[in-house]
Each structure stands twice: as structure tokens, then as C-alpha cells.
Amino acid sequence: MIALTKGSSISTSLFVCIRDGRTGGFTTNFHQIVSTDPSVSFHSPNPSKGALEAIALNILTLVFPGEEIELPIGRCSTLAMSLHRMFVEDVLSTMPEEGGNLPFAVVRDWALEISANSAQHFAKIPA
């Protein structure tokens, strides 16, 4: 989980979710502009997989802008949509609950590595 103590200064080059110690809900330092499920809540004590997927989708939408896909809330790029679930598994679910920052460059490098690995995998498949 991405988390920081409330009141810490937040660089615009970092994506941060702040966990409220009282409610367990999340606050982000970026607007949640896209969602595949408008009923997802960031304020529940135990964040659902849907909440993590929404955070991932919003982070990837900021890193990889585009408006090719219409969602129940907002529009996002096909790349953001195709990578957001994997991003939850590979990145968000491995973040320490006690705190951490997620630099823009880390997100971009992760996506580029995933893309390169996918391209190599498909190149090895015989025609």
C-alpha cells in the first residue's frame, strides 16, 4: 500500500495515497478522474481490490494520458486500462503499509519493462 503520514510535504513527482489512521480510508495527492466502478469507496477500513484498481488506473492515466476508452467515470488510454490490474499486483500490493513514495519514473519504468517483456514474448511465438 502507498502511504504517508498526514501533513508530510508531497512532491508533484510522487504519487501518494495517505491512509487515515482513524477511518482506514485513503486520500490521494492527485484527483481520481477515472473509474470503472462509480460505487468504489476509498473510505472503507479495508480497501477493496476495486479501490486499489481505481488508484492504479488513475496513476497510469496520469503517466500515460489518452482518451481512447470511455469509462463509467472519465476516459483513459488503452495502455492505462490494459496495465492497471497488473500494476496493482506488481506494485501497489507490494508497497509497505507503514509508508512510501511512488515516483513517476518508477511507474513509467515498470510499464516500459512490462511492454518490452510482452514484445519479447510475442516475438518468440512462431508464425
Tab-separated table of N, CA and C in Angstrom:
chain	number	residue	atom	x	y	z
A	1	MET	N	0.837	-1.163	0.000
A	1	MET	CA	0.000	0.000	0.000
A	1	MET	C	0.888	1.234	0.000
A	2	ILE	N	0.509	2.270	-0.689
A	2	ILE	CA	1.255	3.507	-0.662
A	2	ILE	C	0.713	4.310	0.514
A	3	ALA	N	1.561	4.789	1.359
A	3	ALA	CA	1.069	5.553	2.495
A	3	ALA	C	2.098	6.558	2.963
A	4	LEU	N	1.637	7.654	3.494
A	4	LEU	CA	2.480	8.653	4.134
A	4	LEU	C	1.721	9.203	5.324
A	5	THR	N	2.425	9.752	6.264
A	5	THR	CA	1.776	10.399	7.394
A	5	THR	C	1.152	11.696	6.929
A	6	LYS	N	-0.055	11.986	7.403
A	6	LYS	CA	-0.698	13.251	7.028
A	6	LYS	C	0.177	14.421	7.431
A	7	GLY	N	0.197	15.438	6.598
A	7	GLY	CA	0.963	16.634	6.890
A	7	GLY	C	2.349	16.621	6.271
A	8	SER	N	2.804	15.495	5.760
A	8	SER	CA	4.111	15.445	5.101
A	8	SER	C	4.035	16.214	3.794
A	9	SER	N	5.143	16.829	3.400
A	9	SER	CA	5.122	17.515	2.118
A	9	SER	C	5.178	16.477	1.012
A	10	ILE	N	4.457	16.741	-0.051
A	10	ILE	CA	4.335	15.786	-1.143
A	10	ILE	C	4.841	16.429	-2.421
A	11	SER	N	5.834	15.825	-3.020
A	11	SER	CA	6.367	16.307	-4.283
A	11	SER	C	5.405	15.951	-5.397
A	12	THR	N	5.287	16.806	-6.384
A	12	THR	CA	4.405	16.513	-7.509
A	12	THR	C	4.961	15.400	-8.378
A	13	SER	N	6.218	15.009	-8.168
A	13	SER	CA	6.774	13.910	-8.950
A	13	SER	C	6.455	12.562	-8.322
A	14	LEU	N	5.742	12.572	-7.180
A	14	LEU	CA	5.400	11.343	-6.481
A	14	LEU	C	3.895	11.141	-6.475
A	15	PHE	N	3.485	9.892	-6.552
A	15	PHE	CA	2.080	9.545	-6.401
A	15	PHE	C	1.939	9.000	-4.995
A	16	VAL	N	1.033	9.550	-4.221
A	16	VAL	CA	0.925	9.154	-2.831
A	16	VAL	C	-0.539	8.961	-2.446
A	17	CYS	N	-0.792	7.883	-1.728
A	17	CYS	CA	-2.084	7.671	-1.088
A	17	CYS	C	-1.833	7.770	0.402
A	18	ILE	N	-2.636	8.542	1.079
A	18	ILE	CA	-2.470	8.700	2.510
A	18	ILE	C	-3.578	7.927	3.199
A	19	ARG	N	-3.207	7.012	4.091
A	19	ARG	CA	-4.191	6.247	4.839
A	19	ARG	C	-4.552	7.019	6.099
A	20	ASP	N	-5.835	7.211	6.314
A	20	ASP	CA	-6.326	7.875	7.515
A	20	ASP	C	-6.323	6.859	8.647
A	21	GLY	N	-5.509	7.096	9.680
A	21	GLY	CA	-5.387	6.163	10.789
A	21	GLY	C	-6.686	5.947	11.540
A	22	ARG	N	-7.560	6.928	11.527
A	22	ARG	CA	-8.828	6.828	12.259
A	22	ARG	C	-9.849	5.994	11.487
A	23	THR	N	-10.003	6.263	10.198
A	23	THR	CA	-11.036	5.587	9.417
A	23	THR	C	-10.488	4.451	8.565
A	24	GLY	N	-9.188	4.476	8.290
A	24	GLY	CA	-8.609	3.477	7.403
A	24	GLY	C	-8.793	3.799	5.936
A	25	GLY	N	-9.516	4.895	5.634
A	25	GLY	CA	-9.752	5.286	4.251
A	25	GLY	C	-8.513	5.907	3.622
A	26	PHE	N	-8.611	6.243	2.357
A	26	PHE	CA	-7.484	6.782	1.613
A	26	PHE	C	-7.757	8.193	1.140
A	27	THR	N	-6.702	8.980	1.100
A	27	THR	CA	-6.718	10.280	0.455
A	27	THR	C	-5.524	10.264	-0.490
A	28	THR	N	-5.696	10.787	-1.675
A	28	THR	CA	-4.594	10.810	-2.631
A	28	THR	C	-4.163	12.242	-2.888
A	29	ASN	N	-2.932	12.409	-3.361
A	29	ASN	CA	-2.461	13.744	-3.711
A	29	ASN	C	-2.703	14.046	-5.190
A	30	PHE	N	-3.565	13.264	-5.796
A	30	PHE	CA	-3.974	13.508	-7.175
A	30	PHE	C	-5.468	13.203	-7.265
A	31	HIS	N	-6.141	13.854	-8.200
A	31	HIS	CA	-7.580	13.669	-8.345
A	31	HIS	C	-7.880	12.308	-8.952
A	32	GLN	N	-8.902	11.665	-8.422
A	32	GLN	CA	-9.404	10.422	-9.004
A	32	GLN	C	-10.339	10.831	-10.144
A	33	ILE	N	-9.828	10.779	-11.367
A	33	ILE	CA	-10.589	11.299	-12.504
A	33	ILE	C	-11.230	10.213	-13.352
A	34	VAL	N	-10.803	8.956	-13.156
A	34	VAL	CA	-11.381	7.857	-13.927
A	34	VAL	C	-11.726	6.707	-12.990
A	35	SER	N	-12.753	5.962	-13.378
A	35	SER	CA	-13.138	4.799	-12.596
A	35	SER	C	-13.963	3.856	-13.450
A	36	THR	N	-13.726	2.581	-13.274
A	36	THR	CA	-14.535	1.576	-13.958
A	36	THR	C	-15.769	1.233	-13.140
A	37	ASP	N	-15.782	1.655	-11.861
A	37	ASP	CA	-16.906	1.366	-10.972
A	37	ASP	C	-17.167	2.560	-10.062
A	38	PRO	N	-18.221	3.336	-10.339
A	38	PRO	CA	-18.501	4.528	-9.542
A	38	PRO	C	-18.836	4.237	-8.076
A	39	SER	N	-19.136	2.997	-7.736
A	39	SER	CA	-19.503	2.668	-6.357
A	39	SER	C	-18.295	2.398	-5.461
A	40	VAL	N	-17.077	2.403	-6.028
A	40	VAL	CA	-15.869	2.131	-5.245
A	40	VAL	C	-15.662	3.231	-4.209
A	41	SER	N	-15.391	2.818	-2.972
A	41	SER	CA	-15.155	3.770	-1.894
A	41	SER	C	-13.718	3.686	-1.418
A	42	PHE	N	-13.108	4.858	-1.192
A	42	PHE	CA	-11.757	4.922	-0.651
A	42	PHE	C	-11.793	5.097	0.859
A	43	HIS	N	-12.992	5.102	1.436
A	43	HIS	CA	-13.133	5.411	2.851
A	43	HIS	C	-13.407	4.194	3.724
A	44	SER	N	-13.396	3.004	3.158
A	44	SER	CA	-13.633	1.817	3.979
A	44	SER	C	-12.348	1.435	4.704
A	45	PRO	N	-12.459	0.843	5.910
A	45	PRO	CA	-11.268	0.475	6.683
A	45	PRO	C	-10.365	-0.524	5.961
A	46	ASN	N	-10.953	-1.414	5.195
A	46	ASN	CA	-10.171	-2.384	4.432
A	46	ASN	C	-10.367	-2.087	2.955
A	47	PRO	N	-9.355	-1.523	2.318
A	47	PRO	CA	-9.528	-1.137	0.921
A	47	PRO	C	-9.820	-2.358	0.053
A	48	SER	N	-10.810	-2.231	-0.778
A	48	SER	CA	-11.178	-3.331	-1.666
A	48	SER	C	-10.206	-3.404	-2.830
A	49	LYS	N	-10.253	-4.524	-3.504
A	49	LYS	CA	-9.440	-4.667	-4.715
A	49	LYS	C	-9.864	-3.602	-5.730
A	50	GLY	N	-11.166	-3.298	-5.741
A	50	GLY	CA	-11.667	-2.264	-6.649
A	50	GLY	C	-11.072	-0.898	-6.369
A	51	ALA	N	-10.871	-0.574	-5.082
A	51	ALA	CA	-10.269	0.712	-4.727
A	51	ALA	C	-8.821	0.768	-5.195
A	52	LEU	N	-8.083	-0.322	-4.997
A	52	LEU	CA	-6.690	-0.361	-5.452
A	52	LEU	C	-6.623	-0.284	-6.974
A	53	GLU	N	-7.551	-0.955	-7.653
A	53	GLU	CA	-7.571	-0.884	-9.115
A	53	GLU	C	-7.881	0.531	-9.588
A	54	ALA	N	-8.780	1.222	-8.881
A	54	ALA	CA	-9.098	2.606	-9.255
A	54	ALA	C	-7.892	3.512	-9.054
A	55	ILE	N	-7.169	3.332	-7.949
A	55	ILE	CA	-5.957	4.126	-7.714
A	55	ILE	C	-4.937	3.834	-8.814
A	56	ALA	N	-4.746	2.556	-9.129
A	56	ALA	CA	-3.793	2.175	-10.180
A	56	ALA	C	-4.189	2.791	-11.521
A	57	LEU	N	-5.464	2.713	-11.861
A	57	LEU	CA	-5.930	3.262	-13.130
A	57	LEU	C	-5.702	4.761	-13.198
A	58	ASN	N	-5.941	5.460	-12.093
A	58	ASN	CA	-5.721	6.905	-12.072
A	58	ASN	C	-4.242	7.255	-12.173
A	59	ILE	N	-3.382	6.504	-11.499
A	59	ILE	CA	-1.935	6.743	-11.607
A	59	ILE	C	-1.483	6.530	-13.047
A	60	LEU	N	-1.889	5.411	-13.646
A	60	LEU	CA	-1.462	5.107	-15.015
A	60	LEU	C	-2.060	6.082	-16.023
A	61	THR	N	-3.239	6.629	-15.728
A	61	THR	CA	-3.837	7.635	-16.614
A	61	THR	C	-3.010	8.912	-16.605
A	62	LEU	N	-2.428	9.246	-15.452
A	62	LEU	CA	-1.563	10.426	-15.379
A	62	LEU	C	-0.240	10.194	-16.111
A	63	VAL	N	0.278	8.968	-16.020
A	63	VAL	CA	1.557	8.654	-16.666
A	63	VAL	C	1.385	8.467	-18.170
A	64	PHE	N	0.284	7.843	-18.565
A	64	PHE	CA	0.018	7.547	-19.974
A	64	PHE	C	-1.321	8.151	-20.380
A	65	PRO	N	-1.336	9.464	-20.642
A	65	PRO	CA	-2.598	10.125	-20.977
A	65	PRO	C	-3.152	9.650	-22.317
A	66	GLY	N	-4.417	9.818	-22.474
A	66	GLY	CA	-5.126	9.457	-23.695
A	66	GLY	C	-6.594	9.308	-23.347
A	67	GLU	N	-7.438	9.354	-24.344
A	67	GLU	CA	-8.869	9.274	-24.078
A	67	GLU	C	-9.546	8.291	-25.017
A	68	GLU	N	-8.923	7.149	-25.252
A	68	GLU	CA	-9.470	6.197	-26.211
A	68	GLU	C	-10.631	5.376	-25.662
A	69	ILE	N	-10.670	5.194	-24.341
A	69	ILE	CA	-11.673	4.312	-23.744
A	69	ILE	C	-12.609	5.120	-22.857
A	70	GLU	N	-13.899	4.988	-23.117
A	70	GLU	CA	-14.924	5.631	-22.287
A	70	GLU	C	-15.213	4.718	-21.100
A	71	LEU	N	-15.145	5.274	-19.891
A	71	LEU	CA	-15.416	4.522	-18.668
A	71	LEU	C	-16.676	5.078	-18.014
A	72	PRO	N	-17.224	4.378	-17.017
A	72	PRO	CA	-18.370	4.957	-16.304
A	72	PRO	C	-18.066	6.348	-15.742
A	73	ILE	N	-16.815	6.562	-15.313
A	73	ILE	CA	-16.378	7.902	-14.911
A	73	ILE	C	-15.104	8.216	-15.676
A	74	GLY	N	-15.169	9.162	-16.581
A	74	GLY	CA	-13.996	9.624	-17.317
A	74	GLY	C	-13.609	8.762	-18.501
A	75	ARG	N	-12.459	9.096	-19.042
A	75	ARG	CA	-11.881	8.383	-20.191
A	75	ARG	C	-10.412	8.149	-19.883
A	76	CYS	N	-9.850	7.070	-20.421
A	76	CYS	CA	-8.426	6.802	-20.215
A	76	CYS	C	-7.821	6.175	-21.460
A	77	SER	N	-6.511	6.061	-21.443
A	77	SER	CA	-5.809	5.458	-22.575
A	77	SER	C	-5.956	3.943	-22.528
A	78	THR	N	-5.808	3.328	-23.675
A	78	THR	CA	-5.860	1.860	-23.728
A	78	THR	C	-4.713	1.262	-22.928
A	79	LEU	N	-3.561	1.926	-22.909
A	79	LEU	CA	-2.409	1.431	-22.155
A	79	LEU	C	-2.694	1.436	-20.658
A	80	ALA	N	-3.250	2.526	-20.146
A	80	ALA	CA	-3.597	2.591	-18.722
A	80	ALA	C	-4.589	1.492	-18.363
A	81	MET	N	-5.591	1.310	-19.200
A	81	MET	CA	-6.613	0.290	-18.935
A	81	MET	C	-6.019	-1.113	-18.973
A	82	SER	N	-5.144	-1.369	-19.917
A	82	SER	CA	-4.597	-2.724	-20.054
A	82	SER	C	-3.604	-3.080	-18.954
A	83	LEU	N	-2.994	-2.076	-18.325
A	83	LEU	CA	-1.963	-2.347	-17.319
A	83	LEU	C	-2.416	-2.209	-15.869
A	84	HIS	N	-3.581	-1.626	-15.603
A	84	HIS	CA	-3.910	-1.254	-14.221
A	84	HIS	C	-4.036	-2.440	-13.263
A	85	ARG	N	-4.572	-3.563	-13.688
A	85	ARG	CA	-4.700	-4.714	-12.776
A	85	ARG	C	-3.332	-5.323	-12.469
A	86	MET	N	-2.485	-5.396	-13.465
A	86	MET	CA	-1.132	-5.904	-13.262
A	86	MET	C	-0.343	-4.965	-12.350
A	87	PHE	N	-0.602	-3.662	-12.482
A	87	PHE	CA	0.061	-2.659	-11.640
A	87	PHE	C	-0.303	-2.861	-10.167
A	88	VAL	N	-1.554	-3.201	-9.901
A	88	VAL	CA	-1.969	-3.493	-8.521
A	88	VAL	C	-1.149	-4.657	-7.974
A	89	GLU	N	-1.066	-5.733	-8.742
A	89	GLU	CA	-0.341	-6.932	-8.293
A	89	GLU	C	1.158	-6.688	-8.151
A	90	ASP	N	1.753	-6.062	-9.144
A	90	ASP	CA	3.215	-5.909	-9.167
A	90	ASP	C	3.727	-4.772	-8.291
A	91	VAL	N	2.945	-3.708	-8.156
A	91	VAL	CA	3.454	-2.509	-7.489
A	91	VAL	C	2.663	-2.156	-6.231
A	92	LEU	N	1.391	-1.836	-6.371
A	92	LEU	CA	0.629	-1.343	-5.222
A	92	LEU	C	0.534	-2.350	-4.084
A	93	SER	N	0.322	-3.609	-4.409
A	93	SER	CA	0.168	-4.603	-3.345
A	93	SER	C	1.484	-4.918	-2.640
A	94	THR	N	2.599	-4.488	-3.206
A	94	THR	CA	3.904	-4.753	-2.584
A	94	THR	C	4.436	-3.559	-1.798
A	95	MET	N	3.707	-2.433	-1.835
A	95	MET	CA	4.157	-1.246	-1.111
A	95	MET	C	3.972	-1.458	0.391
A	96	PRO	N	4.903	-0.981	1.207
A	96	PRO	CA	4.771	-1.147	2.662
A	96	PRO	C	3.634	-0.298	3.212
A	97	GLU	N	2.861	-0.864	4.136
A	97	GLU	CA	1.743	-0.126	4.704
A	97	GLU	C	2.191	1.032	5.570
A	98	GLU	N	3.378	0.924	6.158
A	98	GLU	CA	3.836	1.984	7.059
A	98	GLU	C	4.317	3.227	6.325
A	99	GLY	N	4.484	3.178	5.028
A	99	GLY	CA	4.834	4.391	4.307
A	99	GLY	C	5.639	4.140	3.060
A	100	GLY	N	5.645	5.107	2.181
A	100	GLY	CA	6.430	5.005	0.970
A	100	GLY	C	5.955	5.974	-0.092
A	101	ASN	N	6.817	6.268	-1.027
A	101	ASN	CA	6.515	7.138	-2.162
A	101	ASN	C	6.634	6.317	-3.431
A	102	LEU	N	5.899	6.697	-4.413
A	102	LEU	CA	5.955	6.020	-5.700
A	102	LEU	C	6.284	7.051	-6.769
A	103	PRO	N	7.563	7.193	-7.113
A	103	PRO	CA	7.954	8.200	-8.109
A	103	PRO	C	7.375	7.905	-9.494
A	104	PHE	N	7.074	8.962	-10.202
A	104	PHE	CA	6.588	8.887	-11.580
A	104	PHE	C	7.508	7.999	-12.417
A	105	ALA	N	8.823	8.170	-12.260
A	105	ALA	CA	9.795	7.408	-13.057
A	105	ALA	C	9.676	5.905	-12.802
A	106	VAL	N	9.366	5.514	-11.570
A	106	VAL	CA	9.208	4.095	-11.252
A	106	VAL	C	8.015	3.516	-12.000
A	107	VAL	N	6.920	4.272	-12.025
A	107	VAL	CA	5.719	3.817	-12.731
A	107	VAL	C	6.013	3.689	-14.224
A	108	ARG	N	6.636	4.704	-14.785
A	108	ARG	CA	6.962	4.687	-16.217
A	108	ARG	C	7.906	3.540	-16.550
A	109	ASP	N	8.956	3.357	-15.730
A	109	ASP	CA	9.924	2.285	-15.985
A	109	ASP	C	9.281	0.908	-15.859
A	110	TRP	N	8.374	0.752	-14.878
A	110	TRP	CA	7.658	-0.517	-14.725
A	110	TRP	C	6.861	-0.816	-15.990
A	111	ALA	N	6.122	0.166	-16.484
A	111	ALA	CA	5.298	-0.033	-17.673
A	111	ALA	C	6.152	-0.331	-18.902
A	112	LEU	N	7.277	0.357	-19.037
A	112	LEU	CA	8.164	0.102	-20.174
A	112	LEU	C	8.746	-1.306	-20.106
A	113	GLU	N	9.092	-1.762	-18.897
A	113	GLU	CA	9.612	-3.118	-18.734
A	113	GLU	C	8.544	-4.154	-19.088
A	114	ILE	N	7.323	-3.932	-18.639
A	114	ILE	CA	6.209	-4.835	-18.954
A	114	ILE	C	6.003	-4.878	-20.468
A	115	SER	N	6.021	-3.711	-21.107
A	115	SER	CA	5.832	-3.641	-22.558
A	115	SER	C	6.945	-4.365	-23.297
A	116	ALA	N	8.186	-4.176	-22.856
A	116	ALA	CA	9.325	-4.833	-23.507
A	116	ALA	C	9.242	-6.342	-23.341
A	117	ASN	N	8.896	-6.805	-22.142
A	117	ASN	CA	8.769	-8.239	-21.893
A	117	ASN	C	7.653	-8.842	-22.727
A	118	SER	N	6.557	-8.125	-22.883
A	118	SER	CA	5.441	-8.612	-23.694
A	118	SER	C	5.851	-8.709	-25.155
A	119	ALA	N	6.571	-7.691	-25.641
A	119	ALA	CA	7.027	-7.693	-27.036
A	119	ALA	C	7.979	-8.853	-27.288
A	120	GLN	N	8.895	-9.115	-26.341
A	120	GLN	CA	9.831	-10.231	-26.486
A	120	GLN	C	9.082	-11.553	-26.490
A	121	HIS	N	8.075	-11.686	-25.629
A	121	HIS	CA	7.293	-12.911	-25.546
A	121	HIS	C	6.593	-13.189	-26.880
A	122	PHE	N	5.947	-12.141	-27.451
A	122	PHE	CA	5.226	-12.323	-28.698
A	122	PHE	C	6.184	-12.549	-29.868
A	123	ALA	N	7.389	-11.984	-29.808
A	123	ALA	CA	8.375	-12.181	-30.880
A	123	ALA	C	8.848	-13.630	-30.931
A	124	LYS	N	8.805	-14.359	-29.802
A	124	LYS	CA	9.259	-15.742	-29.751
A	124	LYS	C	8.211	-16.733	-30.234
A	125	ILE	N	6.970	-16.284	-30.389
A	125	ILE	CA	5.907	-17.183	-30.855
A	125	ILE	C	6.059	-17.395	-32.351
A	126	PRO	N	6.184	-18.672	-32.796
A	126	PRO	CA	6.355	-18.932	-34.230
A	126	PRO	C	5.111	-18.519	-35.025
A	127	ALA	N	5.355	-18.013	-36.211
A	127	ALA	CA	4.243	-17.550	-37.061
A	127	ALA	C	3.523	-18.727	-37.695
